[in-house]
Short mmCIF file of C-alpha atoms in Angstrom, two decimals:
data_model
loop_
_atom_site.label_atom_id
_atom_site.label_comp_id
_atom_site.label_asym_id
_atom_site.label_seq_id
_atom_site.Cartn_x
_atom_site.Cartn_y
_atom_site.Cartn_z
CA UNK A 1 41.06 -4.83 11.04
CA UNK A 2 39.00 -1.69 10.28
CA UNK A 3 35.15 -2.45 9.86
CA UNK A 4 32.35 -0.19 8.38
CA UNK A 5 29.46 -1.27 10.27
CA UNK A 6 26.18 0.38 8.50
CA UNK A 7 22.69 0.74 9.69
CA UNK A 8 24.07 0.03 13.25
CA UNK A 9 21.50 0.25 16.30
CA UNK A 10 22.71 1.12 20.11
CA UNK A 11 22.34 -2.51 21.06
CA UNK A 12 24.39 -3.55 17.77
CA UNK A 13 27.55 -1.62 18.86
CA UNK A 14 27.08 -2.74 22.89
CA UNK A 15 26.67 -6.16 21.41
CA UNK A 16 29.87 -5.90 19.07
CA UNK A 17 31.78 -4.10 21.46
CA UNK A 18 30.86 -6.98 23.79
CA UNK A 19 32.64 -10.43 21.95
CA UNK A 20 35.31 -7.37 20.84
CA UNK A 21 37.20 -7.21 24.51
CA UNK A 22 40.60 -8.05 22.99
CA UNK A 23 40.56 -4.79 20.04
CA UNK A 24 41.35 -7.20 17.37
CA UNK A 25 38.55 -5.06 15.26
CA UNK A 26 38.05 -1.65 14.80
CA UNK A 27 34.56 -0.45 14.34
CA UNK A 28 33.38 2.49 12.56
CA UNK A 29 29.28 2.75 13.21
CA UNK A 30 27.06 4.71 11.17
CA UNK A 31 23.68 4.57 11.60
CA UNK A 32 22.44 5.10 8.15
CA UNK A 33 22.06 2.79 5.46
CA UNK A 34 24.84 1.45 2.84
CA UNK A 35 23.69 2.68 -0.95
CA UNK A 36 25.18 4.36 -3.72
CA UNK A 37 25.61 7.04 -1.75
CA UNK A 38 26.95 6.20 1.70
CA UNK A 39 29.57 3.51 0.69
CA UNK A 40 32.10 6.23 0.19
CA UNK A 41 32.00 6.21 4.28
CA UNK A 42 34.35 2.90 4.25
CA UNK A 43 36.80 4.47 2.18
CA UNK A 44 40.03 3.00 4.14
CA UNK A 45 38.45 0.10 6.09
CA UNK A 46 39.34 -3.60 5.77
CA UNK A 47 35.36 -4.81 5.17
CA UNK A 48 32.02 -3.65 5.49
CA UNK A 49 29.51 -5.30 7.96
CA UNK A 50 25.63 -4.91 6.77
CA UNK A 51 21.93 -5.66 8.03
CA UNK A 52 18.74 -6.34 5.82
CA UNK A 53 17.71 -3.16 5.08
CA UNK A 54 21.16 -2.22 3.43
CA UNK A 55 21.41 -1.95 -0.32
CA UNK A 56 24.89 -4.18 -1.59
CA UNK A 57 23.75 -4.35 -5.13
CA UNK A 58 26.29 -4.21 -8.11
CA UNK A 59 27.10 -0.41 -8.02
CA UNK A 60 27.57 -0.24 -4.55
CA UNK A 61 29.66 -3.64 -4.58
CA UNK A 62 31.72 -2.08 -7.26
CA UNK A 63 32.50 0.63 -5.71
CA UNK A 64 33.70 -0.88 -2.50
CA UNK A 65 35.90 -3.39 -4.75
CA UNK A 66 37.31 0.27 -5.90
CA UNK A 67 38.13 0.83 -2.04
CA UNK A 68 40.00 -2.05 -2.03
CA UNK A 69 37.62 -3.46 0.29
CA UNK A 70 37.39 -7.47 -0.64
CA UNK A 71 34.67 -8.47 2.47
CA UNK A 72 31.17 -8.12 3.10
CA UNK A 73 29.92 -9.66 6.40
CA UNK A 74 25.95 -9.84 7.58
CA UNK A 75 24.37 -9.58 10.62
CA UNK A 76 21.61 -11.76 9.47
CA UNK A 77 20.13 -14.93 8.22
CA UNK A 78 18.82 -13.48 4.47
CA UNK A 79 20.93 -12.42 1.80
CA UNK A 80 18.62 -10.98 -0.77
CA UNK A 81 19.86 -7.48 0.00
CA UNK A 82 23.32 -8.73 -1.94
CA UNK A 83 23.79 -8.83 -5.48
CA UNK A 84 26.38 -12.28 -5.13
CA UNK A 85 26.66 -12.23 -8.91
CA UNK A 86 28.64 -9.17 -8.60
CA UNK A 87 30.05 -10.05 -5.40
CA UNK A 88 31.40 -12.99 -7.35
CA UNK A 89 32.55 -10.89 -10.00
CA UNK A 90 34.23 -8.77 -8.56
CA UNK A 91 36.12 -10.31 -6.09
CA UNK A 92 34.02 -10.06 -2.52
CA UNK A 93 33.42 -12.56 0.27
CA UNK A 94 30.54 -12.55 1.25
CA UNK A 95 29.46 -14.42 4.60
CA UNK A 96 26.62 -14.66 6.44
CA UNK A 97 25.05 -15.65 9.70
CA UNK A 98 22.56 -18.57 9.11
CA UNK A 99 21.22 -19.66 12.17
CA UNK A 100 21.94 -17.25 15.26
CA UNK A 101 18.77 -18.37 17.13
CA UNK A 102 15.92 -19.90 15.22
CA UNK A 103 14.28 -20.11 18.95
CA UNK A 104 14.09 -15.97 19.20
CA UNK A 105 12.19 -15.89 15.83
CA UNK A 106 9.94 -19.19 16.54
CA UNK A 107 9.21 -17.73 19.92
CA UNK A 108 7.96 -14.24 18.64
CA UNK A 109 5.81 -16.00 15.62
CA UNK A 110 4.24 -17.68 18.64
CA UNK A 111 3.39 -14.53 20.83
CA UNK A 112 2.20 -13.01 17.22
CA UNK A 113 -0.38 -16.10 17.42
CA UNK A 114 -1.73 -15.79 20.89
CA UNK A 115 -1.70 -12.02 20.85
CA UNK A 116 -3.76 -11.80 17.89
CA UNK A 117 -6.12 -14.77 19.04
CA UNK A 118 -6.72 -14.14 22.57
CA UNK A 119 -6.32 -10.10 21.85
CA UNK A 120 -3.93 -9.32 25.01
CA UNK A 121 -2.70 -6.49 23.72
CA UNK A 122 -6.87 -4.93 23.37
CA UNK A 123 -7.47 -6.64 27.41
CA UNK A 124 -4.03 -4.76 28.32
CA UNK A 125 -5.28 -0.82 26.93
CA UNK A 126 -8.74 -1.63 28.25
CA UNK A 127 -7.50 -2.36 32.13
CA UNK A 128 -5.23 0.14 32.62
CA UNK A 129 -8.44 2.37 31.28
CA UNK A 130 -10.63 1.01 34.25
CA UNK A 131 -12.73 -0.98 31.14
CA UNK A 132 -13.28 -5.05 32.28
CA UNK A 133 -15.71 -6.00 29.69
CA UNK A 134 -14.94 -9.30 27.68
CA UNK A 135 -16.68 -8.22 24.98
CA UNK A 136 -15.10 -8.35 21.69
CA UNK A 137 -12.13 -10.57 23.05
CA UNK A 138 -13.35 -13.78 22.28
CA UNK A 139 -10.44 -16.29 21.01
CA UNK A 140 -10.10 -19.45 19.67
CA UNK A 141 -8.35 -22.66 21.40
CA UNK A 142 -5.46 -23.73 19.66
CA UNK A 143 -5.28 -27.25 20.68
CA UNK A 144 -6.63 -29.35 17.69
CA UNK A 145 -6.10 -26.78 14.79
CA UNK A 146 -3.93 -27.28 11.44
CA UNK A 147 -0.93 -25.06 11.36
CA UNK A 148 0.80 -24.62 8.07
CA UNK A 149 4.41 -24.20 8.49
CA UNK A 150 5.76 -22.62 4.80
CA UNK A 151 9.76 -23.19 5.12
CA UNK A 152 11.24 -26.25 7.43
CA UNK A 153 14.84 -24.80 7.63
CA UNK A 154 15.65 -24.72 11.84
CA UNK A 155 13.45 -21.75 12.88
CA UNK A 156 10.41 -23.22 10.82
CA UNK A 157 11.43 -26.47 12.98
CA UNK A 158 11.44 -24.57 16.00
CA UNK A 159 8.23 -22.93 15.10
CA UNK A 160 6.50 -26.77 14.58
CA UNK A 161 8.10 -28.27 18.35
CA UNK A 162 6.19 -25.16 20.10
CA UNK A 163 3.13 -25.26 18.31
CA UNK A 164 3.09 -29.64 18.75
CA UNK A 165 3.16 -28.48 22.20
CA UNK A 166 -0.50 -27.16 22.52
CA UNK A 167 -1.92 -29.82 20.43
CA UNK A 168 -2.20 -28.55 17.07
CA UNK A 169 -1.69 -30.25 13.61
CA UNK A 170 1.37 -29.38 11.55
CA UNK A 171 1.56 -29.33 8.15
CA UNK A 172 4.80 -28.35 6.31
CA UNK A 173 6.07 -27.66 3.10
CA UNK A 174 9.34 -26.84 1.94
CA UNK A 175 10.86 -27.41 -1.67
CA UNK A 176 14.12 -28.44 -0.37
CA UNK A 177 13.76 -31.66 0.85
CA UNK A 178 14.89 -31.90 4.95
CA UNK A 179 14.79 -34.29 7.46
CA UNK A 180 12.30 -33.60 10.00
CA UNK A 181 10.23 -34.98 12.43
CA UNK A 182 7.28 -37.33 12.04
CA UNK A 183 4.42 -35.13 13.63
CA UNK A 184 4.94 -32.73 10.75
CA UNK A 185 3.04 -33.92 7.80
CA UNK A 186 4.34 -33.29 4.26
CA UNK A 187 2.05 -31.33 1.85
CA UNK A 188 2.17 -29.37 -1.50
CA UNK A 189 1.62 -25.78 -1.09
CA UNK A 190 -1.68 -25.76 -2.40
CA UNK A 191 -2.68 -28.38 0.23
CA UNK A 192 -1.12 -26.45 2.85
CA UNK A 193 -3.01 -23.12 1.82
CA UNK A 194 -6.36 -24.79 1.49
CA UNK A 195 -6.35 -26.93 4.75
CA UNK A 196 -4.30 -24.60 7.24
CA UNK A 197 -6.24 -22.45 9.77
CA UNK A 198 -3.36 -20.78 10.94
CA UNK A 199 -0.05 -20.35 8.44
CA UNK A 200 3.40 -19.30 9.31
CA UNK A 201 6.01 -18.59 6.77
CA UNK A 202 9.62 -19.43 7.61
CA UNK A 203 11.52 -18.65 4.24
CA UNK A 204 14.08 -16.87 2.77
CA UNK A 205 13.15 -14.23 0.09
CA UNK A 206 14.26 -15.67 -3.30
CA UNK A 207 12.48 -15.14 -6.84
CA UNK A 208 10.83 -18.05 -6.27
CA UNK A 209 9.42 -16.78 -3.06
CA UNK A 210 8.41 -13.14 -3.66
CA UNK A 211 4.59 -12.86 -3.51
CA UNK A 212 4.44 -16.28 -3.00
CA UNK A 213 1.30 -14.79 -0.93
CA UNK A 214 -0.42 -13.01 -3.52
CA UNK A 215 -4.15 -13.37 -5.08
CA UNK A 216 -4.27 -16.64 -5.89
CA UNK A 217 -2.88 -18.23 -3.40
CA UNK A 218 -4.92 -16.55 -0.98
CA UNK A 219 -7.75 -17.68 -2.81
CA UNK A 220 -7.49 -21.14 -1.99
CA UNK A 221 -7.00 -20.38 2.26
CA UNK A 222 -9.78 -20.63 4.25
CA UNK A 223 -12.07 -17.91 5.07
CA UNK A 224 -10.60 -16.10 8.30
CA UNK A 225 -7.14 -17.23 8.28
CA UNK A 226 -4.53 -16.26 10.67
CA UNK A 227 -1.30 -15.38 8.62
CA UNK A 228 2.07 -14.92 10.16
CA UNK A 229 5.17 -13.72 8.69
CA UNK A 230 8.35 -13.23 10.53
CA UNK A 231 10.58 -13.82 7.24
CA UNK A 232 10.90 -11.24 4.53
CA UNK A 233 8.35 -8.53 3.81
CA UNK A 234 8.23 -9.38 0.28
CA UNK A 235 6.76 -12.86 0.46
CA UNK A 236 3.52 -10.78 0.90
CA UNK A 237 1.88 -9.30 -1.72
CA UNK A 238 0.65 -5.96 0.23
CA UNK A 239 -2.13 -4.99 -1.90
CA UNK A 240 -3.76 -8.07 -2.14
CA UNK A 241 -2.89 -8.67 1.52
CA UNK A 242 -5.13 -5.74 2.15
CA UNK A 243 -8.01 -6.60 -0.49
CA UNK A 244 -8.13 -10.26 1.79
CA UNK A 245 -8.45 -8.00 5.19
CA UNK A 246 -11.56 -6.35 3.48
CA UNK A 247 -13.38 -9.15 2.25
CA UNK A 248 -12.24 -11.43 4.98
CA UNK A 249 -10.66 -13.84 3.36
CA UNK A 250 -7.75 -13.06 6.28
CA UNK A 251 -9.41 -13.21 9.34
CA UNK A 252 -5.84 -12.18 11.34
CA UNK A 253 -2.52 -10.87 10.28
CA UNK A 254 0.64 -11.05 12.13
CA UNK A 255 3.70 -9.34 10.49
CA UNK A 256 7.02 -8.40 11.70
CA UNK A 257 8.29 -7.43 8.35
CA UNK A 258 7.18 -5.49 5.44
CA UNK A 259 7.70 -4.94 2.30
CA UNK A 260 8.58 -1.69 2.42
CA UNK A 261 10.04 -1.67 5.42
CA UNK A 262 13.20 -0.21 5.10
CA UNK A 263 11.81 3.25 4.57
CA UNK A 264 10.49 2.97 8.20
CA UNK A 265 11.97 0.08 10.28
CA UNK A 266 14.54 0.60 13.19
CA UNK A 267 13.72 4.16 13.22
CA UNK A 268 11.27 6.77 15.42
CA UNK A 269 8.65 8.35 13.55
CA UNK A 270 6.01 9.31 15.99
CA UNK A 271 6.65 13.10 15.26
CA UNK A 272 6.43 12.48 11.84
CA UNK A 273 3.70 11.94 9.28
CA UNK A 274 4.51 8.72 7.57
CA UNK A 275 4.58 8.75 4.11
CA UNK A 276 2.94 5.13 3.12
CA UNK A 277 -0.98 4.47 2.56
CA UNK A 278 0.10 0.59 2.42
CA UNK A 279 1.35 0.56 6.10
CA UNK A 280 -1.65 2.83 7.35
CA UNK A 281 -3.50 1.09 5.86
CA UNK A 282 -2.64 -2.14 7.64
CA UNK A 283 -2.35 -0.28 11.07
CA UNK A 284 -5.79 0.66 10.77
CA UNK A 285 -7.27 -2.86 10.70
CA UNK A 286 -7.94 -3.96 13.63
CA UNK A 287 -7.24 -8.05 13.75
CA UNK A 288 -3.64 -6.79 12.20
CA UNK A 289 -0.71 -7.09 14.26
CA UNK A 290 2.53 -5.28 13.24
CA UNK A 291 5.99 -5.17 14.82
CA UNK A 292 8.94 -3.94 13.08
CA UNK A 293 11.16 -6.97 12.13
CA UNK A 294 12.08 -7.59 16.07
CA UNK A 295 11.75 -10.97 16.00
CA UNK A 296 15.66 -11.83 16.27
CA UNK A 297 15.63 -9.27 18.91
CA UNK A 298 16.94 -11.11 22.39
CA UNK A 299 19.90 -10.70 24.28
CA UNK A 300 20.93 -14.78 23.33
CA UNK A 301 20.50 -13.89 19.22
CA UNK A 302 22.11 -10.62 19.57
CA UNK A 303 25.69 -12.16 21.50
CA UNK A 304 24.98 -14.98 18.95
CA UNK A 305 24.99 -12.54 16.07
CA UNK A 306 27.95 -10.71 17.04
CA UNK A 307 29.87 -13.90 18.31
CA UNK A 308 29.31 -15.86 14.20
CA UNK A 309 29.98 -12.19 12.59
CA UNK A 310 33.53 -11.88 14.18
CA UNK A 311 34.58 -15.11 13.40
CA UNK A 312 33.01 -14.91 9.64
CA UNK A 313 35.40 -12.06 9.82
CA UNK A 314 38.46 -13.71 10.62
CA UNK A 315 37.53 -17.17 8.22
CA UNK A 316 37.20 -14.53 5.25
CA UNK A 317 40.61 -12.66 6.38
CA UNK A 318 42.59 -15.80 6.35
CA UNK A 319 40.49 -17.05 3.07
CA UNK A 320 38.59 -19.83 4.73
CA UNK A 321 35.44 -21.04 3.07
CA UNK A 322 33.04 -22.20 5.45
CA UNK A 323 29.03 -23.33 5.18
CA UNK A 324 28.29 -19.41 6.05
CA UNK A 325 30.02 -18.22 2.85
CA UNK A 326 28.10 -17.00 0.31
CA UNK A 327 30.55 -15.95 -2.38
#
């Protein structure tokens, strides 16, 4: 089976190459993005294998029906990079990999948290520059604060068990109704927004979802929030991200995705000059914390990734529906 793998990183092909020992696949990497464009590059392969940054809308999905390609595998959890309509329409399985390990992208919500409250990363730059003063490093304790938890799906649960562990107050919301545990306690959005001193969104992007964190809902957090997002850079409104930073309204930011983020993500530009006042913009603040959409990034998620991705690409071969199928 020959398989167009797009947007691919060093560590995706040592991964894939990895759970591929026996050479039932054959990969083809390219490390640019699928679009309009670039699909013509999986002209005589079996299926096309994508990340979040890649663009599968209708044209492109067309197109690669016109290949005779008839499967579209991701590398990760969120889908809204796919047009399934069209998949549908014309013909594609689509299949992704839901849960590859909620504990890598709990885990590095967390660090954004203590990094941006007890300022390690300002203590680090000022040692190794001989500087030892404590001034301007003051944090917060933890233990004993509400944590809003947008999104209860397994990472968001993963997120809650870390954070019950130093002592802190969880409040969730999520419009799909889950079973959970009984230390989270169930709350409207609004509630959540107004109460929370630190929030974490754990969503997928959906219509319902984008700018969920816009004006008004910012309006009704409390002054100096800590906001985390690990999830999808659209969930944030940037502008009036930036407004709250001013004011602040947002007393800390922590995000590991952007919205415009696949203009810069996964790629080097410190020879460049970037062109994007948003994202300067944020970097210059200091109580803002960015890292670019790493959170997945350990060696367990990665095998994980690779391991679910293979077999999604034998199930969709043989025609198997299974609970990763999206199409």
């Amino acid at each position: 089976m020959r398989i167009a793998f797009y947007s691919a990183q060093p560590y995706d092909k040592s991964s894939f190459e990895e759970m591929n020992k026996e050479k039932a696949y054959r990969f083809l990497f390219f490390d640019i993005d699928l679009n309009e464009q670039t699909v013509k590059l999986a002209e005589g392969c079996d299926a096309v294998c994508i990340f979040v940054n890649d663009h599968a809308n209708a044209k492109v999905l067309e197109r690669l029906a016109g290949l005779n390609i008839k499967i579209v595998v991701l590398r990760c959890a969120g889908f809204n990079q796919v047009d399934l309509e069209a998949a549908q329409r014309v013909g594609i399985s689509v299949y992704r990999v839901p849960a590859y390990s909620p504990e890598a992208v709990a885990e590095h919500a967390v660090a954004m948290i203590l990094t941006l409250n007890r300022k390690t990363h300002k203590a680090y730059n000022r040692v190794r520059e001989g500087n030892f003063s404590l001034n301007r490093l003051t944090g917060f304790n933890l233990h004993g604060k509400k944590v809003g938890v947008v999104g209860l799906g397994k990472i968001g649960l993963a997120f809650c068990k870390i954070m019950l562990g130093f002592g802190c107050e969880l409040l969730g919301y999520d419009p799909v109704e889950s079973t959970h545990p009984d230390y989270i306690i169930n709350v409207n959005f609004e509630e959540l927004l107004s109460k929370s001193d630190i929030i974490s969104l754990h969503c997928p992007l959906v219509p319902s979802t984008k700018h969920m964190i816009k004006e008004e809902s910012l309006a009704l957090m409390k002054n100096g929030v800590m906001l985390i997002n690990t999830s999808r850079g659209a969930l944030i409104h940037t502008t009036d991200i930036i407004n709250s930073l001013k004011t602040g309204k947002v007393g800390h930011l922590g995000i590991d995705v952007y919205e415009q983020e696949e203009k810069l993500f996964f790629r080097d530009f410190s020879e460049h000059i970037i062109d994007d006042d948003d994202i300067l913009r944020l970097m210059s603040f200091p109580n803002v914390l960015i890292t670019s959409h790493q959170g997945f990034f350990t060696t367990e998620a990665l095998a994980e990734i690779a391991s679910i991705t293979l077999k999604n690409l034998r199930d969709a071969k043989n025609g198997l529906k299974t609970n990763n199928s999206l199409t």
